[in-house]
């Protein structure tokens, strides 16, 4: 494992300096948190599985011409990534009602949406990541109109690609959260950043609707590692 000064430490990952200019190393931890850290637990090996699942998904998206920060997986827990300036917005795409939207709007979990719904949340833990509108994003300068237009397009494209990928594995992609950044080497270029894993997606078995994501932890539904291993194995990830 690389040992170097931590530049940033989040709930499930930390970032250290990379080997070359404009590179970083992203390290996947075993911590799981929910409800803005009110619930916290360590699942031995979660970071290793998420590193591999996220690698698999980033490689798949790259092969479909989605620009990403992902360079390569270095070992069980670490990925080499391109340095970017993260846009402080969580982009959530929903296909089916679940989680916060069910609660907020009094909707039944499982309701299929007529078309994918894109939401924006301002990344600020001290405010519990409030939901914001497109106008907020532009007004406060978090991203400009042209950037937002490109990000919206990429988010919907990612949704359609991942929906198909998971469907082939008998998994429904209910919703997910993604983040984008401006490349340090070329700030005009926006790339998909962060991770895509069962920590940041809702994934249901197509038949039984069994949850195969972090809701298992949020709602105490059984074995989180069992669920994540199931996703990895259906994606063909051997480890
Ligand atoms: N999500 C995430 N990080 C967050 C908030 C949400 O990865 O800080 C993901 C979550 O796992 C789900 C989707 O974004 O797949 C939508 O989450 P929701 O708004 O329903 O919030 P939740 O009730 O999961 O906190």
PDB file of C-alpha atoms and ligand atoms in Angstrom:
ATOM      1  CA  UNK A   1       0.000   0.000   0.000  1.00  0.00           C
ATOM      2  CA  UNK A   2       1.277   3.468  -0.874  1.00  0.00           C
ATOM      3  CA  UNK A   3       2.055   5.630   2.153  1.00  0.00           C
ATOM      4  CA  UNK A   4       1.795   9.351   1.586  1.00  0.00           C
ATOM      5  CA  UNK A   5       0.174  12.423   3.063  1.00  0.00           C
ATOM      6  CA  UNK A   6      -3.614  12.448   2.861  1.00  0.00           C
ATOM      7  CA  UNK A   7      -4.824  15.390   0.777  1.00  0.00           C
ATOM      8  CA  UNK A   8      -8.492  14.733   1.417  1.00  0.00           C
ATOM      9  CA  UNK A   9     -10.393  12.222   3.477  1.00  0.00           C
ATOM     10  CA  UNK A  10     -14.060  11.526   2.883  1.00  0.00           C
ATOM     11  CA  UNK A  11     -16.476   9.021   4.358  1.00  0.00           C
ATOM     12  CA  UNK A  12     -15.554   6.036   2.220  1.00  0.00           C
ATOM     13  CA  UNK A  13     -12.393   7.137   0.403  1.00  0.00           C
ATOM     14  CA  UNK A  14      -9.263   9.151   0.785  1.00  0.00           C
ATOM     15  CA  UNK A  15      -7.019  10.883  -1.700  1.00  0.00           C
ATOM     16  CA  UNK A  16      -3.236  11.069  -1.718  1.00  0.00           C
ATOM     17  CA  UNK A  17      -0.706  12.540  -4.148  1.00  0.00           C
ATOM     18  CA  UNK A  18      -0.140  10.616  -7.363  1.00  0.00           C
ATOM     19  CA  UNK A  19       3.164   9.581  -8.922  1.00  0.00           C
ATOM     20  CA  UNK A  20       3.072  12.262 -11.624  1.00  0.00           C
ATOM     21  CA  UNK A  21       1.844  15.819 -12.116  1.00  0.00           C
ATOM     22  CA  UNK A  22      -1.939  16.089 -12.311  1.00  0.00           C
ATOM     23  CA  UNK A  23      -2.481  12.583 -10.957  1.00  0.00           C
ATOM     24  CA  UNK A  24      -3.879  11.429  -7.629  1.00  0.00           C
ATOM     25  CA  UNK A  25      -4.427   8.108  -5.912  1.00  0.00           C
ATOM     26  CA  UNK A  26      -7.906   7.337  -4.637  1.00  0.00           C
ATOM     27  CA  UNK A  27      -8.031   4.833  -1.756  1.00  0.00           C
ATOM     28  CA  UNK A  28     -11.199   2.893  -0.939  1.00  0.00           C
ATOM     29  CA  UNK A  29     -11.890   2.450   2.786  1.00  0.00           C
ATOM     30  CA  UNK A  30     -14.099  -0.081   4.551  1.00  0.00           C
ATOM     31  CA  UNK A  31     -16.255   2.549   6.270  1.00  0.00           C
ATOM     32  CA  UNK A  32     -19.947   2.774   5.511  1.00  0.00           C
ATOM     33  CA  UNK A  33     -21.909   5.806   6.642  1.00  0.00           C
ATOM     34  CA  UNK A  34     -25.528   6.799   6.277  1.00  0.00           C
ATOM     35  CA  UNK A  35     -27.814   9.637   7.320  1.00  0.00           C
ATOM     36  CA  UNK A  36     -24.966  12.148   7.090  1.00  0.00           C
ATOM     37  CA  UNK A  37     -22.631  10.046   9.263  1.00  0.00           C
ATOM     38  CA  UNK A  38     -25.177   9.493  12.049  1.00  0.00           C
ATOM     39  CA  UNK A  39     -24.794   5.786  11.270  1.00  0.00           C
ATOM     40  CA  UNK A  40     -21.300   4.387  10.783  1.00  0.00           C
ATOM     41  CA  UNK A  41     -19.873   0.893  10.533  1.00  0.00           C
ATOM     42  CA  UNK A  42     -16.798  -0.801   9.131  1.00  0.00           C
ATOM     43  CA  UNK A  43     -17.296  -3.722   6.743  1.00  0.00           C
ATOM     44  CA  UNK A  44     -14.061  -5.618   6.305  1.00  0.00           C
ATOM     45  CA  UNK A  45     -13.291  -5.828   2.581  1.00  0.00           C
ATOM     46  CA  UNK A  46     -15.936  -3.373   1.347  1.00  0.00           C
ATOM     47  CA  UNK A  47     -13.285  -1.017  -0.004  1.00  0.00           C
ATOM     48  CA  UNK A  48     -11.681  -3.823  -1.997  1.00  0.00           C
ATOM     49  CA  UNK A  49     -14.976  -4.800  -3.649  1.00  0.00           C
ATOM     50  CA  UNK A  50     -16.001  -1.203  -4.363  1.00  0.00           C
ATOM     51  CA  UNK A  51     -12.595  -0.471  -5.884  1.00  0.00           C
ATOM     52  CA  UNK A  52     -13.117  -3.351  -8.310  1.00  0.00           C
ATOM     53  CA  UNK A  53     -16.775  -2.629  -9.049  1.00  0.00           C
ATOM     54  CA  UNK A  54     -16.014   1.039  -9.688  1.00  0.00           C
ATOM     55  CA  UNK A  55     -13.055   0.084 -11.905  1.00  0.00           C
ATOM     56  CA  UNK A  56     -15.304  -2.237 -13.912  1.00  0.00           C
ATOM     57  CA  UNK A  57     -17.972   0.449 -14.380  1.00  0.00           C
ATOM     58  CA  UNK A  58     -15.502   3.247 -15.201  1.00  0.00           C
ATOM     59  CA  UNK A  59     -13.769   1.023 -17.792  1.00  0.00           C
ATOM     60  CA  UNK A  60     -17.153   0.153 -19.280  1.00  0.00           C
ATOM     61  CA  UNK A  61     -18.142   3.831 -19.498  1.00  0.00           C
ATOM     62  CA  UNK A  62     -14.750   4.751 -20.968  1.00  0.00           C
ATOM     63  CA  UNK A  63     -15.286   2.111 -23.651  1.00  0.00           C
ATOM     64  CA  UNK A  64     -18.554   3.910 -24.452  1.00  0.00           C
ATOM     65  CA  UNK A  65     -16.746   7.257 -24.844  1.00  0.00           C
ATOM     66  CA  UNK A  66     -17.714   8.790 -21.503  1.00  0.00           C
ATOM     67  CA  UNK A  67     -14.722  10.830 -20.281  1.00  0.00           C
ATOM     68  CA  UNK A  68     -13.691   9.836 -16.748  1.00  0.00           C
ATOM     69  CA  UNK A  69     -10.960  10.602 -14.218  1.00  0.00           C
ATOM     70  CA  UNK A  70     -10.126   6.892 -13.994  1.00  0.00           C
ATOM     71  CA  UNK A  71      -6.680   5.784 -15.181  1.00  0.00           C
ATOM     72  CA  UNK A  72      -6.160   2.338 -13.663  1.00  0.00           C
ATOM     73  CA  UNK A  73      -6.537   0.232 -10.564  1.00  0.00           C
ATOM     74  CA  UNK A  74      -3.186  -0.049  -8.791  1.00  0.00           C
ATOM     75  CA  UNK A  75      -3.975  -2.721  -6.200  1.00  0.00           C
ATOM     76  CA  UNK A  76      -6.801  -3.973  -3.964  1.00  0.00           C
ATOM     77  CA  UNK A  77      -7.658  -0.568  -2.554  1.00  0.00           C
ATOM     78  CA  UNK A  78      -6.065   2.054  -4.770  1.00  0.00           C
ATOM     79  CA  UNK A  79      -6.812   3.661  -8.125  1.00  0.00           C
ATOM     80  CA  UNK A  80      -4.695   6.053 -10.136  1.00  0.00           C
ATOM     81  CA  UNK A  81      -6.901   8.953 -11.218  1.00  0.00           C
ATOM     82  CA  UNK A  82      -6.535  12.219 -13.106  1.00  0.00           C
ATOM     83  CA  UNK A  83      -6.514  15.220 -10.810  1.00  0.00           C
ATOM     84  CA  UNK A  84      -9.622  17.371 -11.144  1.00  0.00           C
ATOM     85  CA  UNK A  85     -11.403  20.201  -9.471  1.00  0.00           C
ATOM     86  CA  UNK A  86     -14.603  18.614  -8.222  1.00  0.00           C
ATOM     87  CA  UNK A  87     -17.829  20.477  -8.968  1.00  0.00           C
ATOM     88  CA  UNK A  88     -19.551  20.647  -5.555  1.00  0.00           C
ATOM     89  CA  UNK A  89     -22.797  19.089  -6.752  1.00  0.00           C
ATOM     90  CA  UNK A  90     -24.123  15.561  -6.389  1.00  0.00           C
ATOM     91  CA  UNK A  91     -25.969  14.639  -9.567  1.00  0.00           C
ATOM     92  CA  UNK A  92     -28.656  12.073  -8.814  1.00  0.00           C
ATOM     93  CA  UNK A  93     -30.415  10.205 -11.606  1.00  0.00           C
ATOM     94  CA  UNK A  94     -33.577   8.277 -10.746  1.00  0.00           C
ATOM     95  CA  UNK A  95     -35.485   5.675 -12.737  1.00  0.00           C
ATOM     96  CA  UNK A  96     -37.651   4.348  -9.918  1.00  0.00           C
ATOM     97  CA  UNK A  97     -38.913   6.039  -6.761  1.00  0.00           C
ATOM     98  CA  UNK A  98     -36.875   5.175  -3.647  1.00  0.00           C
ATOM     99  CA  UNK A  99     -35.080   6.840  -0.755  1.00  0.00           C
ATOM    100  CA  UNK A 100     -35.327  10.575  -0.241  1.00  0.00           C
ATOM    101  CA  UNK A 101     -37.775  11.279  -3.086  1.00  0.00           C
ATOM    102  CA  UNK A 102     -40.266   8.742  -1.694  1.00  0.00           C
ATOM    103  CA  UNK A 103     -40.037  10.392   1.709  1.00  0.00           C
ATOM    104  CA  UNK A 104     -40.069  13.990   0.501  1.00  0.00           C
ATOM    105  CA  UNK A 105     -42.994  13.646  -1.905  1.00  0.00           C
ATOM    106  CA  UNK A 106     -44.932  10.911  -0.115  1.00  0.00           C
ATOM    107  CA  UNK A 107     -44.515   8.483  -3.007  1.00  0.00           C
ATOM    108  CA  UNK A 108     -44.517   4.713  -2.894  1.00  0.00           C
ATOM    109  CA  UNK A 109     -41.114   3.093  -3.225  1.00  0.00           C
ATOM    110  CA  UNK A 110     -40.912   1.109  -6.457  1.00  0.00           C
ATOM    111  CA  UNK A 111     -42.994   3.433  -8.644  1.00  0.00           C
ATOM    112  CA  UNK A 112     -41.473   3.590 -12.116  1.00  0.00           C
ATOM    113  CA  UNK A 113     -40.832   7.132 -13.356  1.00  0.00           C
ATOM    114  CA  UNK A 114     -42.093   8.106 -16.824  1.00  0.00           C
ATOM    115  CA  UNK A 115     -38.596   9.252 -17.731  1.00  0.00           C
ATOM    116  CA  UNK A 116     -35.280   9.513 -15.873  1.00  0.00           C
ATOM    117  CA  UNK A 117     -35.309  12.310 -13.323  1.00  0.00           C
ATOM    118  CA  UNK A 118     -32.171  14.366 -12.729  1.00  0.00           C
ATOM    119  CA  UNK A 119     -31.686  16.136  -9.401  1.00  0.00           C
ATOM    120  CA  UNK A 120     -28.946  18.370  -8.000  1.00  0.00           C
ATOM    121  CA  UNK A 121     -27.718  18.422  -4.415  1.00  0.00           C
ATOM    122  CA  UNK A 122     -25.181  20.918  -3.061  1.00  0.00           C
ATOM    123  CA  UNK A 123     -22.312  18.976  -1.472  1.00  0.00           C
ATOM    124  CA  UNK A 124     -22.135  20.447   2.008  1.00  0.00           C
ATOM    125  CA  UNK A 125     -22.294  18.057   4.950  1.00  0.00           C
ATOM    126  CA  UNK A 126     -22.941  20.857   7.466  1.00  0.00           C
ATOM    127  CA  UNK A 127     -26.190  21.598   5.575  1.00  0.00           C
ATOM    128  CA  UNK A 128     -27.091  17.922   4.970  1.00  0.00           C
ATOM    129  CA  UNK A 129     -26.488  18.283   1.195  1.00  0.00           C
ATOM    130  CA  UNK A 130     -29.567  20.387   0.331  1.00  0.00           C
ATOM    131  CA  UNK A 131     -31.438  19.812  -2.903  1.00  0.00           C
ATOM    132  CA  UNK A 132     -31.003  22.739  -5.288  1.00  0.00           C
ATOM    133  CA  UNK A 133     -32.245  23.792  -8.720  1.00  0.00           C
ATOM    134  CA  UNK A 134     -30.338  24.397 -11.967  1.00  0.00           C
ATOM    135  CA  UNK A 135     -30.646  28.110 -11.297  1.00  0.00           C
ATOM    136  CA  UNK A 136     -28.863  27.746  -7.955  1.00  0.00           C
ATOM    137  CA  UNK A 137     -25.988  25.973  -9.678  1.00  0.00           C
ATOM    138  CA  UNK A 138     -25.572  28.854 -12.132  1.00  0.00           C
ATOM    139  CA  UNK A 139     -26.357  31.694  -9.730  1.00  0.00           C
ATOM    140  CA  UNK A 140     -23.736  30.627  -7.225  1.00  0.00           C
ATOM    141  CA  UNK A 141     -21.225  29.812  -9.960  1.00  0.00           C
ATOM    142  CA  UNK A 142     -20.776  26.132  -9.082  1.00  0.00           C
ATOM    143  CA  UNK A 143     -20.971  25.365 -12.798  1.00  0.00           C
ATOM    144  CA  UNK A 144     -21.850  27.518 -15.792  1.00  0.00           C
ATOM    145  CA  UNK A 145     -24.688  26.926 -18.231  1.00  0.00           C
ATOM    146  CA  UNK A 146     -22.562  25.217 -20.847  1.00  0.00           C
ATOM    147  CA  UNK A 147     -20.930  22.913 -18.270  1.00  0.00           C
ATOM    148  CA  UNK A 148     -24.297  22.028 -16.804  1.00  0.00           C
ATOM    149  CA  UNK A 149     -25.697  21.226 -20.215  1.00  0.00           C
ATOM    150  CA  UNK A 150     -22.800  18.844 -20.885  1.00  0.00           C
ATOM    151  CA  UNK A 151     -23.100  17.258 -17.438  1.00  0.00           C
ATOM    152  CA  UNK A 152     -26.856  16.732 -17.826  1.00  0.00           C
ATOM    153  CA  UNK A 153     -26.233  15.030 -21.168  1.00  0.00           C
ATOM    154  CA  UNK A 154     -23.482  12.823 -19.751  1.00  0.00           C
ATOM    155  CA  UNK A 155     -25.584  11.913 -16.689  1.00  0.00           C
ATOM    156  CA  UNK A 156     -28.483  10.729 -18.834  1.00  0.00           C
ATOM    157  CA  UNK A 157     -26.147   8.845 -21.172  1.00  0.00           C
ATOM    158  CA  UNK A 158     -24.471   7.147 -18.188  1.00  0.00           C
ATOM    159  CA  UNK A 159     -27.918   6.235 -16.890  1.00  0.00           C
ATOM    160  CA  UNK A 160     -28.944   4.637 -20.142  1.00  0.00           C
ATOM    161  CA  UNK A 161     -25.629   2.740 -20.504  1.00  0.00           C
ATOM    162  CA  UNK A 162     -25.653   1.471 -16.909  1.00  0.00           C
ATOM    163  CA  UNK A 163     -29.341   0.588 -16.979  1.00  0.00           C
ATOM    164  CA  UNK A 164     -28.595  -1.731 -19.926  1.00  0.00           C
ATOM    165  CA  UNK A 165     -25.408  -3.111 -18.357  1.00  0.00           C
ATOM    166  CA  UNK A 166     -27.172  -4.023 -15.117  1.00  0.00           C
ATOM    167  CA  UNK A 167     -30.288  -5.316 -16.868  1.00  0.00           C
ATOM    168  CA  UNK A 168     -28.128  -7.937 -18.588  1.00  0.00           C
ATOM    169  CA  UNK A 169     -27.118  -9.057 -15.095  1.00  0.00           C
ATOM    170  CA  UNK A 170     -30.734  -9.199 -13.888  1.00  0.00           C
ATOM    171  CA  UNK A 171     -30.334  -6.053 -11.832  1.00  0.00           C
ATOM    172  CA  UNK A 172     -32.529  -2.949 -11.904  1.00  0.00           C
ATOM    173  CA  UNK A 173     -30.670   0.357 -11.663  1.00  0.00           C
ATOM    174  CA  UNK A 174     -33.103   2.270  -9.441  1.00  0.00           C
ATOM    175  CA  UNK A 175     -31.047   5.439  -8.945  1.00  0.00           C
ATOM    176  CA  UNK A 176     -27.478   6.617  -8.488  1.00  0.00           C
ATOM    177  CA  UNK A 177     -25.317   9.569  -7.558  1.00  0.00           C
ATOM    178  CA  UNK A 178     -22.390  10.785  -9.642  1.00  0.00           C
ATOM    179  CA  UNK A 179     -19.891  13.602  -9.444  1.00  0.00           C
ATOM    180  CA  UNK A 180     -17.990  15.513 -12.098  1.00  0.00           C
ATOM    181  CA  UNK A 181     -14.786  17.520 -12.138  1.00  0.00           C
ATOM    182  CA  UNK A 182     -12.743  19.845 -14.327  1.00  0.00           C
ATOM    183  CA  UNK A 183      -9.424  18.286 -15.327  1.00  0.00           C
ATOM    184  CA  UNK A 184      -6.467  20.000 -13.643  1.00  0.00           C
ATOM    185  CA  UNK A 185      -4.529  19.658 -16.901  1.00  0.00           C
ATOM    186  CA  UNK A 186      -7.347  21.207 -18.945  1.00  0.00           C
ATOM    187  CA  UNK A 187     -10.125  22.822 -16.864  1.00  0.00           C
ATOM    188  CA  UNK A 188     -12.392  23.189 -19.894  1.00  0.00           C
ATOM    189  CA  UNK A 189     -12.739  19.419 -19.970  1.00  0.00           C
ATOM    190  CA  UNK A 190     -15.349  17.899 -17.661  1.00  0.00           C
ATOM    191  CA  UNK A 191     -15.013  14.281 -16.632  1.00  0.00           C
ATOM    192  CA  UNK A 192     -16.920  11.804 -14.527  1.00  0.00           C
ATOM    193  CA  UNK A 193     -15.111  11.590 -11.164  1.00  0.00           C
ATOM    194  CA  UNK A 194     -15.438   9.893  -7.757  1.00  0.00           C
ATOM    195  CA  UNK A 195     -16.783   6.310  -7.911  1.00  0.00           C
ATOM    196  CA  UNK A 196     -19.768   4.287  -9.053  1.00  0.00           C
ATOM    197  CA  UNK A 197     -20.438   1.394  -6.702  1.00  0.00           C
ATOM    198  CA  UNK A 198     -23.239  -0.091  -4.580  1.00  0.00           C
ATOM    199  CA  UNK A 199     -22.422   2.694  -2.082  1.00  0.00           C
ATOM    200  CA  UNK A 200     -23.711   5.256  -4.567  1.00  0.00           C
ATOM    201  CA  UNK A 201     -26.369   3.329  -6.524  1.00  0.00           C
ATOM    202  CA  UNK A 202     -29.608   1.559  -5.692  1.00  0.00           C
ATOM    203  CA  UNK A 203     -29.567  -1.882  -7.286  1.00  0.00           C
ATOM    204  CA  UNK A 204     -32.442  -4.350  -7.025  1.00  0.00           C
ATOM    205  CA  UNK A 205     -32.633  -7.940  -8.165  1.00  0.00           C
ATOM    206  CA  UNK A 206     -34.920  -7.902 -11.207  1.00  0.00           C
ATOM    207  CA  UNK A 207     -37.190 -10.676  -9.915  1.00  0.00           C
ATOM    208  CA  UNK A 208     -37.198 -10.643  -6.136  1.00  0.00           C
ATOM    209  CA  UNK A 209     -36.483  -6.865  -5.885  1.00  0.00           C
ATOM    210  CA  UNK A 210     -33.964  -7.781  -3.194  1.00  0.00           C
ATOM    211  CA  UNK A 211     -31.720  -4.813  -2.413  1.00  0.00           C
ATOM    212  CA  UNK A 212     -28.082  -5.204  -3.443  1.00  0.00           C
ATOM    213  CA  UNK A 213     -26.736  -1.830  -2.298  1.00  0.00           C
ATOM    214  CA  UNK A 214     -26.104   0.406   0.700  1.00  0.00           C
ATOM    215  CA  UNK A 215     -29.796   0.322   1.687  1.00  0.00           C
ATOM    216  CA  UNK A 216     -28.934  -3.082   3.201  1.00  0.00           C
ATOM    217  CA  UNK A 217     -26.872  -1.124   5.750  1.00  0.00           C
ATOM    218  CA  UNK A 218     -29.132   1.956   5.964  1.00  0.00           C
ATOM    219  CA  UNK A 219     -32.144  -0.224   6.779  1.00  0.00           C
ATOM    220  CA  UNK A 220     -30.491  -3.247   8.452  1.00  0.00           C
ATOM    221  CA  UNK A 221     -31.639  -5.681   5.776  1.00  0.00           C
ATOM    222  CA  UNK A 222     -28.990  -8.381   6.190  1.00  0.00           C
ATOM    223  CA  UNK A 223     -25.476  -8.887   4.912  1.00  0.00           C
ATOM    224  CA  UNK A 224     -24.034  -5.837   3.165  1.00  0.00           C
ATOM    225  CA  UNK A 225     -20.932  -7.728   2.059  1.00  0.00           C
ATOM    226  CA  UNK A 226     -23.132 -10.540   0.718  1.00  0.00           C
ATOM    227  CA  UNK A 227     -25.053  -8.019  -1.389  1.00  0.00           C
ATOM    228  CA  UNK A 228     -21.921  -6.289  -2.735  1.00  0.00           C
ATOM    229  CA  UNK A 229     -20.283  -9.670  -3.511  1.00  0.00           C
ATOM    230  CA  UNK A 230     -23.413 -10.620  -5.440  1.00  0.00           C
ATOM    231  CA  UNK A 231     -23.162  -7.465  -7.574  1.00  0.00           C
ATOM    232  CA  UNK A 232     -19.433  -8.080  -8.193  1.00  0.00           C
ATOM    233  CA  UNK A 233     -20.046 -11.673  -9.151  1.00  0.00           C
ATOM    234  CA  UNK A 234     -22.930 -10.828 -11.516  1.00  0.00           C
ATOM    235  CA  UNK A 235     -20.681  -8.242 -13.208  1.00  0.00           C
ATOM    236  CA  UNK A 236     -18.134 -11.023 -13.712  1.00  0.00           C
ATOM    237  CA  UNK A 237     -15.589  -9.563 -11.299  1.00  0.00           C
ATOM    238  CA  UNK A 238     -13.464 -12.324  -9.816  1.00  0.00           C
ATOM    239  CA  UNK A 239     -11.339 -11.702  -6.779  1.00  0.00           C
TER     240      UNK A 239
HETATM  241  N1  LIG B   1     -26.399   8.973  -2.741  1.00  0.00           N
HETATM  242  C1  LIG B   1     -25.037   8.950  -2.508  1.00  0.00           C
HETATM  243  N2  LIG B   1     -24.488   9.847  -1.643  1.00  0.00           N
HETATM  244  C2  LIG B   1     -25.223  10.787  -0.996  1.00  0.00           C
HETATM  245  C3  LIG B   1     -26.614  10.805  -1.230  1.00  0.00           C
HETATM  246  C4  LIG B   1     -27.167   9.893  -2.111  1.00  0.00           C
HETATM  247  O1  LIG B   1     -24.314   8.123  -3.090  1.00  0.00           O
HETATM  248  O2  LIG B   1     -24.659  11.591  -0.219  1.00  0.00           O
HETATM  249  C5  LIG B   1     -27.005   8.011  -3.673  1.00  0.00           C
HETATM  250  C6  LIG B   1     -27.848   6.961  -2.966  1.00  0.00           C
HETATM  251  O3  LIG B   1     -27.093   5.823  -2.663  1.00  0.00           O
HETATM  252  C7  LIG B   1     -28.913   6.659  -3.986  1.00  0.00           C
HETATM  253  C8  LIG B   1     -29.087   7.982  -4.762  1.00  0.00           C
HETATM  254  O4  LIG B   1     -27.882   8.707  -4.533  1.00  0.00           O
HETATM  255  O5  LIG B   1     -28.471   5.670  -4.882  1.00  0.00           O
HETATM  256  C9  LIG B   1     -30.284   8.775  -4.313  1.00  0.00           C
HETATM  257  O6  LIG B   1     -30.214   8.969  -2.925  1.00  0.00           O
HETATM  258  P1  LIG B   1     -31.414   9.659  -2.123  1.00  0.00           P
HETATM  259  O7  LIG B   1     -31.560  11.079  -2.562  1.00  0.00           O
HETATM  260  O8  LIG B   1     -32.620   8.799  -2.233  1.00  0.00           O
HETATM  261  O9  LIG B   1     -30.871   9.762  -0.658  1.00  0.00           O
HETATM  262  P2  LIG B   1     -30.762   8.669   0.498  1.00  0.00           P
HETATM  263  O10 LIG B   1     -32.146   8.465   1.009  1.00  0.00           O
HETATM  264  O11 LIG B   1     -30.153   7.464  -0.116  1.00  0.00           O
HETATM  265  O12 LIG B   1     -29.827   9.345   1.451  1.00  0.00           O
END
